[in-house]
C-alpha cells in the first residue's frame, strides 16, 4: 500500500539567508527594509486568508464512489473477527467514520434499488428479490436513479460490477438508467473465474453493451483493474460518480487458492477459510482504489462509502456476530451493514457515528457531501451529511426495515425501539459467531446479565417458538434477545399505529410471471445472458 505523500503546497517564507546587506547600509535603510518585509508578510497573509475563504465558500466538486460489497457479513472483517484479514478496511476506518447503525435490506435487489432511488422498495413492489432466471421483473423505469441526478450536475457516471435490477430489455440496463460507462454483469450470481451462472449457456460479462469474454481471471481482479484504468483515463474536466458493486463475496464460494494458502491457513473451518480468501481479495481491490486515487492526486477530493448489501449467509461461511440472524432475515444480522465513509471534508476521523442511517439516505447525503443540492421532495431518504460532519446522532429518528406482504413480515424502528409483526426469519433465527470464537465465548458474559454460554451456538430457533409480535430496545439489546412485548404494552400499541401509517404506502406484492421465449443469447461459440425477451 502506498503511503499518501504530504504536500504542503507552495509556501512563501523568509529566513536570514533571504536578506543581503552592504557595508553602506544604515539604520534607516534597515528600518525601511524591515518595514517593507512586514508589509510583504502582511500582504501575503491577506492573500492566503482570501484564498482560504474562497476555498471554503466555493468548495471543489467532490468525486463520489459508492462501494457495495455483496453478502459481506457484519463480522466478516478483521475488526469484528481477528482471524479475518482486511487491512484496507481497517485503514479506511482509521481515516474515516464507521457507522454502527447503518441499515440496508435483507437481500440484494431491494438494497440496490433503495440506494439508487432513495425510496423504500416496498413502495414500488421491490420488497423481495424476484429478478432472477426467466422472471419478468425489473426496477420500475419511472423511478429516477442516483446517476441521473449526478449527470445533471456534470458528473461522468460509472457502474462497475453487479447490476441485478433487470435486463430482459436493454432499456432496463445501466446505460439506459443514467450510467455513461458499464463494466460487469446483469444477473445476480456468477462464478468468479468462469463468469457464468449455473446453466450451460449463462455467461454474463460486458464492457458497455458488448460481451467481454474472459476465462480464468478472478472477478475481483478484473473489476479492480477496470476501476484503476477508469480513474487514470478519466475526463479530468468532469467529476466522477462510480457505483462499484462488487461481486465479492457472494457465492459460489470461490477464492484464489494461493491467497487462501498464504493469508488464511490459520482458519480451521473450510467455509470460513475460503470466505477469508474471498474477503481478502475484495479488501485488496479496496486498497487498489485508494492507491490510484492517491497517485492521481484526488484522494482528498473524493468521498468513498463502503457498505454491504445485506447480512452474510451462514451457508457461505458468513458471520453477523454478535447480531441475530443472517441474510434474507429482518433480524439485525440480516439488515445491519458494516459501513465506513471516508472524505477529506470530515471533521472527525477514526470515530463511530452512532446515529441511524438507511440505504435510502445515501443519495441525498452524498449529493450534499459533494457540494450539490439533493432533491427535497419525492424521496424517503434524508440528507444526514451535517449530522455526520458534526457526529450528531439526532438526524434520523425512525425508518422502515421492510414490509414483505408475501411472507407477512413487517418491521419498523422508532428511536431505540424495533417493532416487528411476523417472524423476521424463515430459518437461522439464532446467534452464529465464527466457529473459532465459540469455545471462548461460552465462558464470557455479554449484555450485562446475559451469559452467552447459555445460548446453543449454531442451533436454529424454530419459527413456531418465536412470537409473531416482537418489541426490542435496540440501543440496549442490539442482539434482539429480550422481547419486551408484554412489559411495554403501550409502546406496542404506539408502534402498531406507526406501522399502520407506513402500510398505507405499501405496493402490494405481485408474483412475477416467467418468460415463455428464450432468455439466453448465442454467438458462434457460447451462450450468454442478454436482453431482448420482454417489453417493460
Short mmCIF file of C-alpha atoms in Angstrom, two decimals:
data_model
loop_
_atom_site.label_atom_id
_atom_site.label_comp_id
_atom_site.label_asym_id
_atom_site.label_seq_id
_atom_site.Cartn_x
_atom_site.Cartn_y
_atom_site.Cartn_z
CA UNK A 1 0.00 0.00 0.00
CA UNK A 2 1.44 3.34 -0.99
CA UNK A 3 1.57 5.98 1.68
CA UNK A 4 -0.05 9.29 0.85
CA UNK A 5 2.57 11.99 0.49
CA UNK A 6 2.08 15.17 2.43
CA UNK A 7 2.08 18.15 0.10
CA UNK A 8 2.29 21.42 2.00
CA UNK A 9 1.67 23.39 -1.18
CA UNK A 10 3.59 26.46 -2.40
CA UNK A 11 4.51 28.41 0.69
CA UNK A 12 6.44 31.66 0.87
CA UNK A 13 8.68 32.13 3.87
CA UNK A 14 11.55 34.31 4.97
CA UNK A 15 14.80 33.47 6.70
CA UNK A 16 18.11 35.23 7.32
CA UNK A 17 19.61 34.00 4.06
CA UNK A 18 16.99 35.86 2.07
CA UNK A 19 18.44 39.24 3.06
CA UNK A 20 21.74 40.66 1.77
CA UNK A 21 23.42 43.74 3.21
CA UNK A 22 26.10 46.11 2.09
CA UNK A 23 28.59 47.95 4.20
CA UNK A 24 26.76 51.20 3.35
CA UNK A 25 23.56 50.07 4.94
CA UNK A 26 22.27 52.46 7.57
CA UNK A 27 19.82 52.13 10.41
CA UNK A 28 17.25 53.97 8.29
CA UNK A 29 17.79 51.54 5.47
CA UNK A 30 17.49 48.64 7.91
CA UNK A 31 14.24 50.03 9.31
CA UNK A 32 12.89 50.60 5.80
CA UNK A 33 13.62 47.03 4.80
CA UNK A 34 12.12 45.65 8.00
CA UNK A 35 9.02 47.76 7.42
CA UNK A 36 8.85 46.62 3.80
CA UNK A 37 9.27 42.99 4.85
CA UNK A 38 6.47 43.27 7.36
CA UNK A 39 4.23 44.79 4.68
CA UNK A 40 5.02 41.92 2.32
CA UNK A 41 4.28 39.38 5.05
CA UNK A 42 1.01 41.12 5.83
CA UNK A 43 0.04 41.18 2.16
CA UNK A 44 0.90 37.52 1.77
CA UNK A 45 -1.11 36.65 4.87
CA UNK A 46 -4.04 38.54 3.40
CA UNK A 47 -3.76 36.69 0.12
CA UNK A 48 -3.60 33.34 1.92
CA UNK A 49 -6.59 34.31 4.05
CA UNK A 50 -8.61 35.25 0.96
CA UNK A 51 -7.61 32.00 -0.73
CA UNK A 52 -8.79 30.04 2.32
CA UNK A 53 -12.08 31.92 2.40
CA UNK A 54 -12.57 31.32 -1.30
CA UNK A 55 -11.89 27.61 -0.93
CA UNK A 56 -14.42 27.37 1.89
CA UNK A 57 -17.14 29.37 0.13
CA UNK A 58 -16.66 27.69 -3.26
CA UNK A 59 -15.65 24.09 -2.44
CA UNK A 60 -14.20 21.83 -5.10
CA UNK A 61 -16.63 19.38 -6.62
CA UNK A 62 -16.15 16.02 -4.98
CA UNK A 63 -15.86 12.65 -6.72
CA UNK A 64 -18.27 10.11 -5.25
CA UNK A 65 -17.57 6.37 -5.01
CA UNK A 66 -20.21 4.02 -3.60
CA UNK A 67 -18.54 0.65 -2.96
CA UNK A 68 -21.12 -2.06 -2.31
CA UNK A 69 -19.86 -5.44 -1.15
CA UNK A 70 -22.15 -8.37 -1.84
CA UNK A 71 -23.18 -10.58 1.12
CA UNK A 72 -20.49 -9.21 3.44
CA UNK A 73 -21.44 -10.25 6.97
CA UNK A 74 -21.31 -7.85 9.90
CA UNK A 75 -18.41 -9.88 11.36
CA UNK A 76 -16.65 -10.58 8.05
CA UNK A 77 -13.92 -8.05 8.75
CA UNK A 78 -10.80 -8.03 10.86
CA UNK A 79 -12.20 -5.60 13.40
CA UNK A 80 -15.00 -7.99 14.32
CA UNK A 81 -13.22 -11.30 13.74
CA UNK A 82 -9.44 -11.12 14.31
CA UNK A 83 -8.97 -14.19 12.11
CA UNK A 84 -10.10 -12.32 9.01
CA UNK A 85 -7.56 -10.25 7.06
CA UNK A 86 -8.90 -6.86 5.96
CA UNK A 87 -6.07 -4.29 6.34
CA UNK A 88 -7.57 -1.81 3.89
CA UNK A 89 -10.97 -1.83 5.54
CA UNK A 90 -9.20 -1.14 8.83
CA UNK A 91 -7.23 1.69 7.22
CA UNK A 92 -10.44 3.17 5.81
CA UNK A 93 -11.91 3.09 9.32
CA UNK A 94 -8.88 4.95 10.69
CA UNK A 95 -9.20 7.61 8.00
CA UNK A 96 -12.97 7.88 8.15
CA UNK A 97 -16.10 7.27 10.17
CA UNK A 98 -17.66 3.87 10.92
CA UNK A 99 -21.43 3.55 11.22
CA UNK A 100 -22.75 1.16 13.84
CA UNK A 101 -26.42 1.60 12.89
CA UNK A 102 -26.30 1.53 9.11
CA UNK A 103 -29.23 -0.36 7.61
CA UNK A 104 -29.89 -1.98 4.26
CA UNK A 105 -32.47 -4.51 3.05
CA UNK A 106 -32.45 -8.25 3.61
CA UNK A 107 -31.29 -9.27 0.10
CA UNK A 108 -29.52 -7.91 -2.98
CA UNK A 109 -32.01 -6.28 -5.37
CA UNK A 110 -34.07 -4.40 -2.75
CA UNK A 111 -30.93 -2.82 -1.28
CA UNK A 112 -29.60 -1.83 -4.70
CA UNK A 113 -32.90 -0.24 -5.60
CA UNK A 114 -33.04 1.60 -2.24
CA UNK A 115 -29.54 3.08 -2.71
CA UNK A 116 -30.16 4.15 -6.30
CA UNK A 117 -33.68 5.56 -5.82
CA UNK A 118 -33.64 6.85 -2.20
CA UNK A 119 -37.06 5.24 -1.92
CA UNK A 120 -38.21 2.35 0.28
CA UNK A 121 -38.51 -0.70 -2.02
CA UNK A 122 -41.85 -1.75 -0.55
CA UNK A 123 -43.40 1.41 -2.06
CA UNK A 124 -42.81 0.20 -5.63
CA UNK A 125 -43.01 -3.59 -5.39
CA UNK A 126 -39.33 -4.46 -4.76
CA UNK A 127 -39.76 -5.69 -1.18
CA UNK A 128 -38.31 -9.08 -2.14
CA UNK A 129 -36.00 -10.24 -4.90
CA UNK A 130 -37.79 -11.55 -7.96
CA UNK A 131 -35.16 -10.55 -10.52
CA UNK A 132 -33.72 -13.94 -11.36
CA UNK A 133 -33.89 -16.60 -14.04
CA UNK A 134 -36.71 -16.12 -16.53
CA UNK A 135 -38.78 -13.92 -14.21
CA UNK A 136 -40.26 -10.85 -15.84
CA UNK A 137 -39.13 -8.47 -13.11
CA UNK A 138 -37.18 -5.22 -13.03
CA UNK A 139 -36.74 -1.92 -11.24
CA UNK A 140 -39.59 0.40 -12.19
CA UNK A 141 -38.46 2.59 -15.09
CA UNK A 142 -40.42 5.60 -13.81
CA UNK A 143 -38.01 5.95 -10.89
CA UNK A 144 -35.15 8.41 -11.26
CA UNK A 145 -31.81 6.93 -10.26
CA UNK A 146 -28.74 8.27 -8.47
CA UNK A 147 -26.56 8.51 -11.63
CA UNK A 148 -29.23 10.57 -13.39
CA UNK A 149 -29.08 13.20 -10.67
CA UNK A 150 -25.28 13.19 -10.88
CA UNK A 151 -25.26 13.53 -14.69
CA UNK A 152 -27.47 16.58 -14.36
CA UNK A 153 -24.72 18.06 -12.20
CA UNK A 154 -21.97 17.43 -14.72
CA UNK A 155 -20.65 14.09 -13.48
CA UNK A 156 -19.28 11.22 -15.54
CA UNK A 157 -21.14 8.17 -14.25
CA UNK A 158 -19.78 4.63 -13.95
CA UNK A 159 -21.34 1.33 -12.96
CA UNK A 160 -18.82 -1.40 -12.19
CA UNK A 161 -19.78 -4.94 -11.14
CA UNK A 162 -23.19 -6.39 -10.44
CA UNK A 163 -26.45 -4.84 -11.71
CA UNK A 164 -29.28 -7.20 -10.70
CA UNK A 165 -32.05 -4.67 -11.36
CA UNK A 166 -33.39 -6.06 -14.62
CA UNK A 167 -32.02 -6.85 -18.07
CA UNK A 168 -34.76 -8.56 -20.09
CA UNK A 169 -34.89 -5.39 -22.20
CA UNK A 170 -31.91 -3.17 -22.93
CA UNK A 171 -33.77 -0.12 -21.63
CA UNK A 172 -33.57 -1.68 -18.16
CA UNK A 173 -29.78 -1.94 -18.20
CA UNK A 174 -27.26 0.55 -16.76
CA UNK A 175 -26.51 2.58 -19.90
CA UNK A 176 -30.22 3.41 -20.18
CA UNK A 177 -30.59 4.17 -16.46
CA UNK A 178 -28.15 7.07 -16.16
CA UNK A 179 -24.70 5.50 -16.43
CA UNK A 180 -22.18 6.58 -19.07
CA UNK A 181 -20.00 3.52 -18.56
CA UNK A 182 -20.80 -0.07 -17.63
CA UNK A 183 -18.41 -2.92 -16.90
CA UNK A 184 -19.75 -6.03 -15.24
CA UNK A 185 -22.72 -8.35 -15.30
CA UNK A 186 -26.50 -8.12 -15.32
CA UNK A 187 -27.59 -11.12 -13.25
CA UNK A 188 -27.41 -11.98 -9.56
CA UNK A 189 -24.67 -14.60 -9.23
CA UNK A 190 -21.71 -15.81 -11.30
CA UNK A 191 -18.63 -17.95 -10.93
CA UNK A 192 -15.59 -15.87 -10.02
CA UNK A 193 -13.39 -17.49 -12.65
CA UNK A 194 -15.73 -18.56 -15.47
CA UNK A 195 -18.12 -15.55 -15.14
CA UNK A 196 -21.11 -17.78 -15.79
CA UNK A 197 -24.18 -18.85 -13.89
CA UNK A 198 -25.05 -22.42 -13.11
CA UNK A 199 -26.57 -23.20 -16.51
CA UNK A 200 -24.59 -24.31 -19.57
CA UNK A 201 -25.35 -21.10 -21.51
CA UNK A 202 -25.15 -18.44 -18.86
CA UNK A 203 -22.01 -16.39 -19.47
CA UNK A 204 -22.65 -12.82 -18.32
CA UNK A 205 -19.94 -10.17 -18.57
CA UNK A 206 -19.94 -6.93 -20.53
CA UNK A 207 -17.96 -3.85 -21.34
CA UNK A 208 -20.64 -1.32 -22.26
CA UNK A 209 -23.11 -3.42 -24.32
CA UNK A 210 -20.54 -5.77 -25.82
CA UNK A 211 -19.90 -9.20 -24.34
CA UNK A 212 -16.48 -9.14 -22.67
CA UNK A 213 -15.05 -12.62 -22.87
CA UNK A 214 -12.60 -13.76 -20.21
CA UNK A 215 -11.95 -17.14 -18.69
CA UNK A 216 -9.83 -17.63 -15.63
CA UNK A 217 -9.25 -14.10 -14.32
CA UNK A 218 -10.63 -13.69 -10.81
CA UNK A 219 -13.59 -11.30 -10.83
CA UNK A 220 -12.30 -9.02 -8.07
CA UNK A 221 -9.09 -8.51 -10.04
CA UNK A 222 -10.96 -7.77 -13.27
CA UNK A 223 -13.03 -5.10 -11.60
CA UNK A 224 -10.06 -3.59 -9.75
CA UNK A 225 -8.11 -3.21 -13.00
CA UNK A 226 -11.08 -1.61 -14.75
CA UNK A 227 -11.54 0.84 -11.87
CA UNK A 228 -7.87 1.78 -11.96
CA UNK A 229 -7.94 2.40 -15.71
CA UNK A 230 -11.19 4.35 -15.49
CA UNK A 231 -9.72 6.71 -12.90
CA UNK A 232 -6.40 7.18 -14.68
CA UNK A 233 -8.07 7.76 -18.07
CA UNK A 234 -10.98 9.84 -16.79
CA UNK A 235 -12.12 13.07 -18.38
CA UNK A 236 -10.49 15.43 -15.90
CA UNK A 237 -12.95 18.19 -16.74
CA UNK A 238 -15.72 16.16 -15.09
CA UNK A 239 -16.01 14.76 -11.57
CA UNK A 240 -16.63 11.02 -11.23
CA UNK A 241 -19.58 9.17 -9.77
CA UNK A 242 -18.87 5.45 -9.51
CA UNK A 243 -21.27 2.80 -8.30
CA UNK A 244 -18.78 -0.01 -7.61
CA UNK A 245 -20.99 -3.03 -6.88
CA UNK A 246 -18.50 -5.80 -6.20
CA UNK A 247 -19.27 -9.42 -6.96
CA UNK A 248 -17.42 -10.29 -3.77
CA UNK A 249 -18.28 -12.05 -1.55
CA UNK A 250 -21.47 -13.62 -2.94
CA UNK A 251 -21.37 -17.36 -3.52
CA UNK A 252 -20.40 -19.53 -5.32
CA UNK A 253 -17.72 -19.53 -2.67
CA UNK A 254 -14.58 -19.33 -4.79
CA UNK A 255 -11.29 -17.83 -3.69
CA UNK A 256 -7.85 -17.76 -5.27
CA UNK A 257 -6.11 -20.76 -3.76
CA UNK A 258 -2.77 -19.01 -3.41
CA UNK A 259 -4.47 -16.29 -1.35
CA UNK A 260 -6.17 -18.86 0.88
CA UNK A 261 -2.88 -20.70 1.42
CA UNK A 262 -0.87 -17.55 2.07
CA UNK A 263 -3.33 -15.37 4.02
CA UNK A 264 -5.86 -17.67 5.67
CA UNK A 265 -4.25 -21.04 6.55
CA UNK A 266 -4.82 -20.41 10.28
CA UNK A 267 -8.62 -20.77 9.93
CA UNK A 268 -9.66 -24.38 10.51
CA UNK A 269 -13.24 -24.23 9.23
CA UNK A 270 -13.12 -24.76 5.45
CA UNK A 271 -16.05 -22.48 4.58
CA UNK A 272 -14.72 -19.70 6.77
CA UNK A 273 -11.20 -20.14 5.38
CA UNK A 274 -12.50 -19.80 1.80
CA UNK A 275 -14.52 -16.77 2.77
CA UNK A 276 -11.41 -15.25 4.32
CA UNK A 277 -9.69 -15.55 0.94
CA UNK A 278 -12.64 -14.01 -0.87
CA UNK A 279 -12.88 -11.10 1.56
CA UNK A 280 -9.13 -10.52 1.38
CA UNK A 281 -9.24 -10.21 -2.42
CA UNK A 282 -12.08 -7.71 -2.13
CA UNK A 283 -10.09 -5.83 0.52
CA UNK A 284 -7.11 -5.67 -1.84
CA UNK A 285 -9.37 -4.19 -4.51
CA UNK A 286 -10.41 -1.55 -1.98
CA UNK A 287 -6.72 -0.85 -1.36
CA UNK A 288 -6.10 -0.57 -5.11
CA UNK A 289 -8.88 2.04 -5.29
CA UNK A 290 -7.24 4.05 -2.51
CA UNK A 291 -3.81 3.79 -4.15
CA UNK A 292 -4.91 5.09 -7.54
CA UNK A 293 -6.93 7.93 -6.01
CA UNK A 294 -3.78 8.98 -4.13
CA UNK A 295 -1.47 8.59 -7.13
CA UNK A 296 -3.85 10.68 -9.22
CA UNK A 297 -3.90 13.38 -6.55
CA UNK A 298 -7.66 13.21 -5.96
CA UNK A 299 -7.98 11.20 -2.75
CA UNK A 300 -8.85 14.18 -0.59
CA UNK A 301 -11.28 15.35 -3.24
CA UNK A 302 -13.16 12.04 -3.23
CA UNK A 303 -15.90 10.66 -0.99
CA UNK A 304 -15.77 6.88 -0.58
CA UNK A 305 -18.51 4.96 1.19
CA UNK A 306 -18.16 1.21 1.72
CA UNK A 307 -21.18 -0.83 2.74
CA UNK A 308 -22.70 -4.30 2.44
CA UNK A 309 -25.93 -5.04 0.58
CA UNK A 310 -27.25 -7.35 3.33
CA UNK A 311 -26.06 -9.64 6.09
CA UNK A 312 -23.79 -12.58 5.46
CA UNK A 313 -25.24 -16.01 4.59
CA UNK A 314 -24.36 -18.71 7.10
CA UNK A 315 -24.31 -21.36 4.40
CA UNK A 316 -21.47 -19.50 2.71
CA UNK A 317 -19.30 -19.12 5.79
CA UNK A 318 -20.53 -15.64 6.65
CA UNK A 319 -20.99 -14.32 10.16
CA UNK A 320 -23.04 -11.44 11.54
CA UNK A 321 -21.96 -11.92 15.13
CA UNK A 322 -22.99 -10.68 17.65
CA UNK A 323 -26.18 -9.80 15.78
CA UNK A 324 -29.05 -12.22 15.34
CA UNK A 325 -29.92 -13.96 12.08
CA UNK A 326 -28.48 -13.90 8.59
CA UNK A 327 -29.03 -12.69 5.04
CA UNK A 328 -32.71 -12.73 3.98
CA UNK A 329 -33.98 -12.17 7.52
CA UNK A 330 -35.37 -8.99 9.09
CA UNK A 331 -33.21 -9.59 12.17
CA UNK A 332 -30.38 -7.11 12.76
CA UNK A 333 -27.93 -9.65 11.36
CA UNK A 334 -29.76 -9.59 8.04
CA UNK A 335 -30.16 -5.84 7.66
CA UNK A 336 -27.42 -4.04 9.61
CA UNK A 337 -24.45 -3.29 7.37
CA UNK A 338 -20.76 -2.91 8.05
CA UNK A 339 -20.34 0.65 6.73
CA UNK A 340 -17.46 3.14 6.55
CA UNK A 341 -17.23 6.58 4.94
CA UNK A 342 -14.04 8.44 4.11
CA UNK A 343 -13.86 12.06 2.94
CA UNK A 344 -11.36 14.87 3.13
CA UNK A 345 -14.20 17.00 4.45
CA UNK A 346 -14.66 15.00 7.64
CA UNK A 347 -14.02 16.93 10.85
CA UNK A 348 -13.60 13.76 12.91
CA UNK A 349 -11.87 10.58 11.77
CA UNK A 350 -11.22 7.17 13.29
CA UNK A 351 -14.56 7.56 15.02
CA UNK A 352 -18.01 5.96 15.11
CA UNK A 353 -21.26 7.57 14.07
CA UNK A 354 -23.93 6.15 16.34
CA UNK A 355 -26.98 7.61 14.64
CA UNK A 356 -29.26 5.63 12.36
CA UNK A 357 -28.75 5.76 8.60
CA UNK A 358 -30.65 3.75 5.99
CA UNK A 359 -29.82 2.75 2.43
CA UNK A 360 -32.34 5.32 1.16
CA UNK A 361 -30.32 8.12 2.83
CA UNK A 362 -27.14 7.74 0.80
CA UNK A 363 -28.36 9.55 -2.33
CA UNK A 364 -29.28 12.86 -0.64
CA UNK A 365 -26.45 12.60 1.90
CA UNK A 366 -23.70 12.03 -0.67
CA UNK A 367 -25.08 14.68 -3.01
CA UNK A 368 -24.85 17.20 -0.15
CA UNK A 369 -21.38 15.96 0.74
CA UNK A 370 -20.32 16.55 -2.86
CA UNK A 371 -21.48 20.16 -2.69
CA UNK A 372 -24.68 19.53 -4.64
CA UNK A 373 -28.29 20.25 -3.78
CA UNK A 374 -30.22 17.00 -3.28
CA UNK A 375 -33.90 16.63 -4.19
CA UNK A 376 -36.22 17.89 -1.47
CA UNK A 377 -39.38 16.02 -2.46
CA UNK A 378 -40.35 12.54 -3.57
CA UNK A 379 -37.69 10.68 -1.57
CA UNK A 380 -37.76 8.59 1.59
CA UNK A 381 -34.09 9.32 2.17
CA UNK A 382 -32.83 12.07 4.45
CA UNK A 383 -29.78 14.29 3.97
CA UNK A 384 -27.63 13.41 7.00
CA UNK A 385 -24.36 14.99 5.90
CA UNK A 386 -24.33 17.72 8.53
CA UNK A 387 -25.02 15.16 11.27
CA UNK A 388 -22.13 13.02 10.02
CA UNK A 389 -19.79 16.02 9.87
CA UNK A 390 -20.61 17.03 13.42
CA UNK A 391 -21.00 13.46 14.70
CA UNK A 392 -24.50 14.37 15.84
CA UNK A 393 -26.73 11.30 16.06
CA UNK A 394 -30.04 13.19 16.08
CA UNK A 395 -30.79 13.13 12.34
CA UNK A 396 -32.96 10.10 11.61
CA UNK A 397 -35.44 9.04 14.28
CA UNK A 398 -37.42 6.29 12.52
CA UNK A 399 -37.38 4.09 9.44
CA UNK A 400 -38.92 1.02 7.85
CA UNK A 401 -36.77 -2.11 7.81
CA UNK A 402 -39.05 -3.60 5.18
CA UNK A 403 -42.61 -4.76 4.54
CA UNK A 404 -42.89 -8.15 2.91
CA UNK A 405 -46.53 -8.97 2.34
CA UNK A 406 -45.53 -12.16 0.51
CA UNK A 407 -44.40 -13.71 3.82
CA UNK A 408 -46.23 -11.38 6.23
CA UNK A 409 -43.12 -9.83 7.77
CA UNK A 410 -43.14 -6.18 8.78
CA UNK A 411 -40.52 -4.35 10.86
CA UNK A 412 -40.12 -0.69 11.75
CA UNK A 413 -37.88 1.36 14.01
CA UNK A 414 -38.59 4.49 16.08
CA UNK A 415 -35.84 5.87 18.26
CA UNK A 416 -34.49 2.91 20.25
CA UNK A 417 -37.43 0.58 19.64
CA UNK A 418 -37.76 -2.00 16.89
CA UNK A 419 -41.21 -3.46 16.32
CA UNK A 420 -42.00 -6.49 14.15
CA UNK A 421 -45.15 -8.29 13.12
CA UNK A 422 -44.43 -11.76 11.82
CA UNK A 423 -41.29 -13.82 12.43
CA UNK A 424 -38.29 -11.96 10.98
CA UNK A 425 -36.51 -15.04 9.63
CA UNK A 426 -37.50 -18.18 7.78
CA UNK A 427 -34.51 -20.06 9.21
CA UNK A 428 -31.31 -19.33 11.15
CA UNK A 429 -33.14 -17.33 13.80
CA UNK A 430 -30.38 -17.59 16.38
CA UNK A 431 -26.86 -16.23 17.00
CA UNK A 432 -23.93 -17.55 14.98
CA UNK A 433 -20.37 -16.49 15.83
CA UNK A 434 -17.46 -17.60 13.66
CA UNK A 435 -16.57 -21.19 14.58
CA UNK A 436 -13.22 -20.17 16.03
CA UNK A 437 -14.89 -17.91 18.61
CA UNK A 438 -17.32 -20.40 20.11
CA UNK A 439 -15.07 -22.07 22.74
CA UNK A 440 -14.04 -18.80 24.38
CA UNK A 441 -17.43 -17.10 24.00
CA UNK A 442 -19.22 -19.76 26.00
CA UNK A 443 -17.41 -18.56 29.12
CA UNK A 444 -17.87 -14.84 28.56
CA UNK A 445 -20.59 -12.50 29.71
CA UNK A 446 -22.18 -10.04 27.32
CA UNK A 447 -25.01 -7.51 27.57
CA UNK A 448 -24.96 -7.05 31.32
CA UNK A 449 -26.53 -10.09 32.98
CA UNK A 450 -26.64 -12.34 29.91
CA UNK A 451 -24.36 -15.36 29.86
CA UNK A 452 -23.85 -16.19 26.20
CA UNK A 453 -22.73 -19.65 27.23
CA UNK A 454 -26.40 -20.39 27.91
CA UNK A 455 -27.20 -19.97 24.20
CA UNK A 456 -26.94 -23.01 21.97
CA UNK A 457 -24.46 -21.56 19.49
CA UNK A 458 -25.08 -22.56 15.89
CA UNK A 459 -28.54 -24.01 16.56
CA UNK A 460 -31.61 -22.67 14.84
CA UNK A 461 -34.66 -21.44 16.73
CA UNK A 462 -37.81 -22.73 15.09
CA UNK A 463 -40.33 -20.19 13.82
CA UNK A 464 -43.03 -21.83 15.90
CA UNK A 465 -41.08 -20.87 19.04
CA UNK A 466 -40.88 -17.18 18.15
CA UNK A 467 -43.62 -14.68 18.92
CA UNK A 468 -45.28 -13.01 15.94
CA UNK A 469 -45.25 -9.71 17.84
CA UNK A 470 -41.77 -8.51 18.79
CA UNK A 471 -40.54 -5.38 20.54
CA UNK A 472 -36.84 -4.82 21.17
CA UNK A 473 -34.85 -1.95 22.63
CA UNK A 474 -32.08 -1.96 20.03
CA UNK A 475 -29.94 0.59 21.87
CA UNK A 476 -29.69 -1.66 24.93
CA UNK A 477 -30.23 -5.00 23.23
CA UNK A 478 -28.85 -4.95 19.64
CA UNK A 479 -28.70 -8.77 19.77
CA UNK A 480 -32.53 -8.91 19.96
CA UNK A 481 -32.65 -11.27 22.91
CA UNK A 482 -35.33 -9.74 25.11
CA UNK A 483 -38.82 -9.39 23.65
CA UNK A 484 -40.44 -6.51 25.55
CA UNK A 485 -43.95 -7.03 24.14
CA UNK A 486 -45.52 -7.97 27.47
CA UNK A 487 -43.57 -5.43 29.50
CA UNK A 488 -44.47 -2.35 27.45
CA UNK A 489 -47.99 -2.83 26.02
CA UNK A 490 -48.45 0.92 25.45
CA UNK A 491 -45.29 1.06 23.38
CA UNK A 492 -46.55 -1.89 21.35
CA UNK A 493 -49.78 -0.02 20.61
CA UNK A 494 -47.84 3.09 19.62
CA UNK A 495 -45.66 1.09 17.22
CA UNK A 496 -48.68 -0.71 15.76
CA UNK A 497 -50.20 2.65 14.93
CA UNK A 498 -46.98 3.81 13.27
CA UNK A 499 -46.80 0.59 11.24
CA UNK A 500 -50.36 1.12 10.01
CA UNK A 501 -49.35 4.56 8.78
CA UNK A 502 -46.42 3.14 6.79
CA UNK A 503 -48.56 0.32 5.40
CA UNK A 504 -50.64 2.89 3.54
CA UNK A 505 -47.77 3.30 1.07
CA UNK A 506 -47.25 -0.46 0.56
CA UNK A 507 -47.25 -1.52 -3.10
CA UNK A 508 -48.80 -5.00 -2.90
CA UNK A 509 -46.62 -7.93 -3.82
CA UNK A 510 -47.34 -9.46 -7.21
CA UNK A 511 -45.58 -12.66 -8.18
CA UNK A 512 -43.54 -12.19 -11.33
CA UNK A 513 -44.56 -14.02 -14.48
CA UNK A 514 -41.99 -16.10 -16.31
CA UNK A 515 -40.83 -15.51 -19.85
CA UNK A 516 -42.01 -18.01 -22.43
CA UNK A 517 -39.38 -17.09 -25.02
CA UNK A 518 -35.67 -17.82 -24.72
CA UNK A 519 -33.70 -15.50 -22.45
CA UNK A 520 -30.29 -16.88 -23.47
CA UNK A 521 -28.49 -15.39 -26.47
CA UNK A 522 -25.93 -17.17 -28.58
CA UNK A 523 -22.89 -16.26 -30.59
CA UNK A 524 -20.66 -18.53 -32.62
CA UNK A 525 -19.07 -20.21 -29.60
CA UNK A 526 -21.16 -19.91 -26.45
CA UNK A 527 -24.44 -18.88 -24.90
CA UNK A 528 -24.77 -15.82 -22.73
CA UNK A 529 -27.30 -13.86 -20.75
CA UNK A 530 -28.74 -10.99 -22.73
CA UNK A 531 -31.69 -8.60 -23.13
CA UNK A 532 -34.47 -8.75 -25.68
CA UNK A 533 -37.11 -11.01 -24.13
CA UNK A 534 -39.55 -8.62 -22.50
CA UNK A 535 -41.38 -5.35 -23.15
CA UNK A 536 -41.44 -3.28 -19.95
#
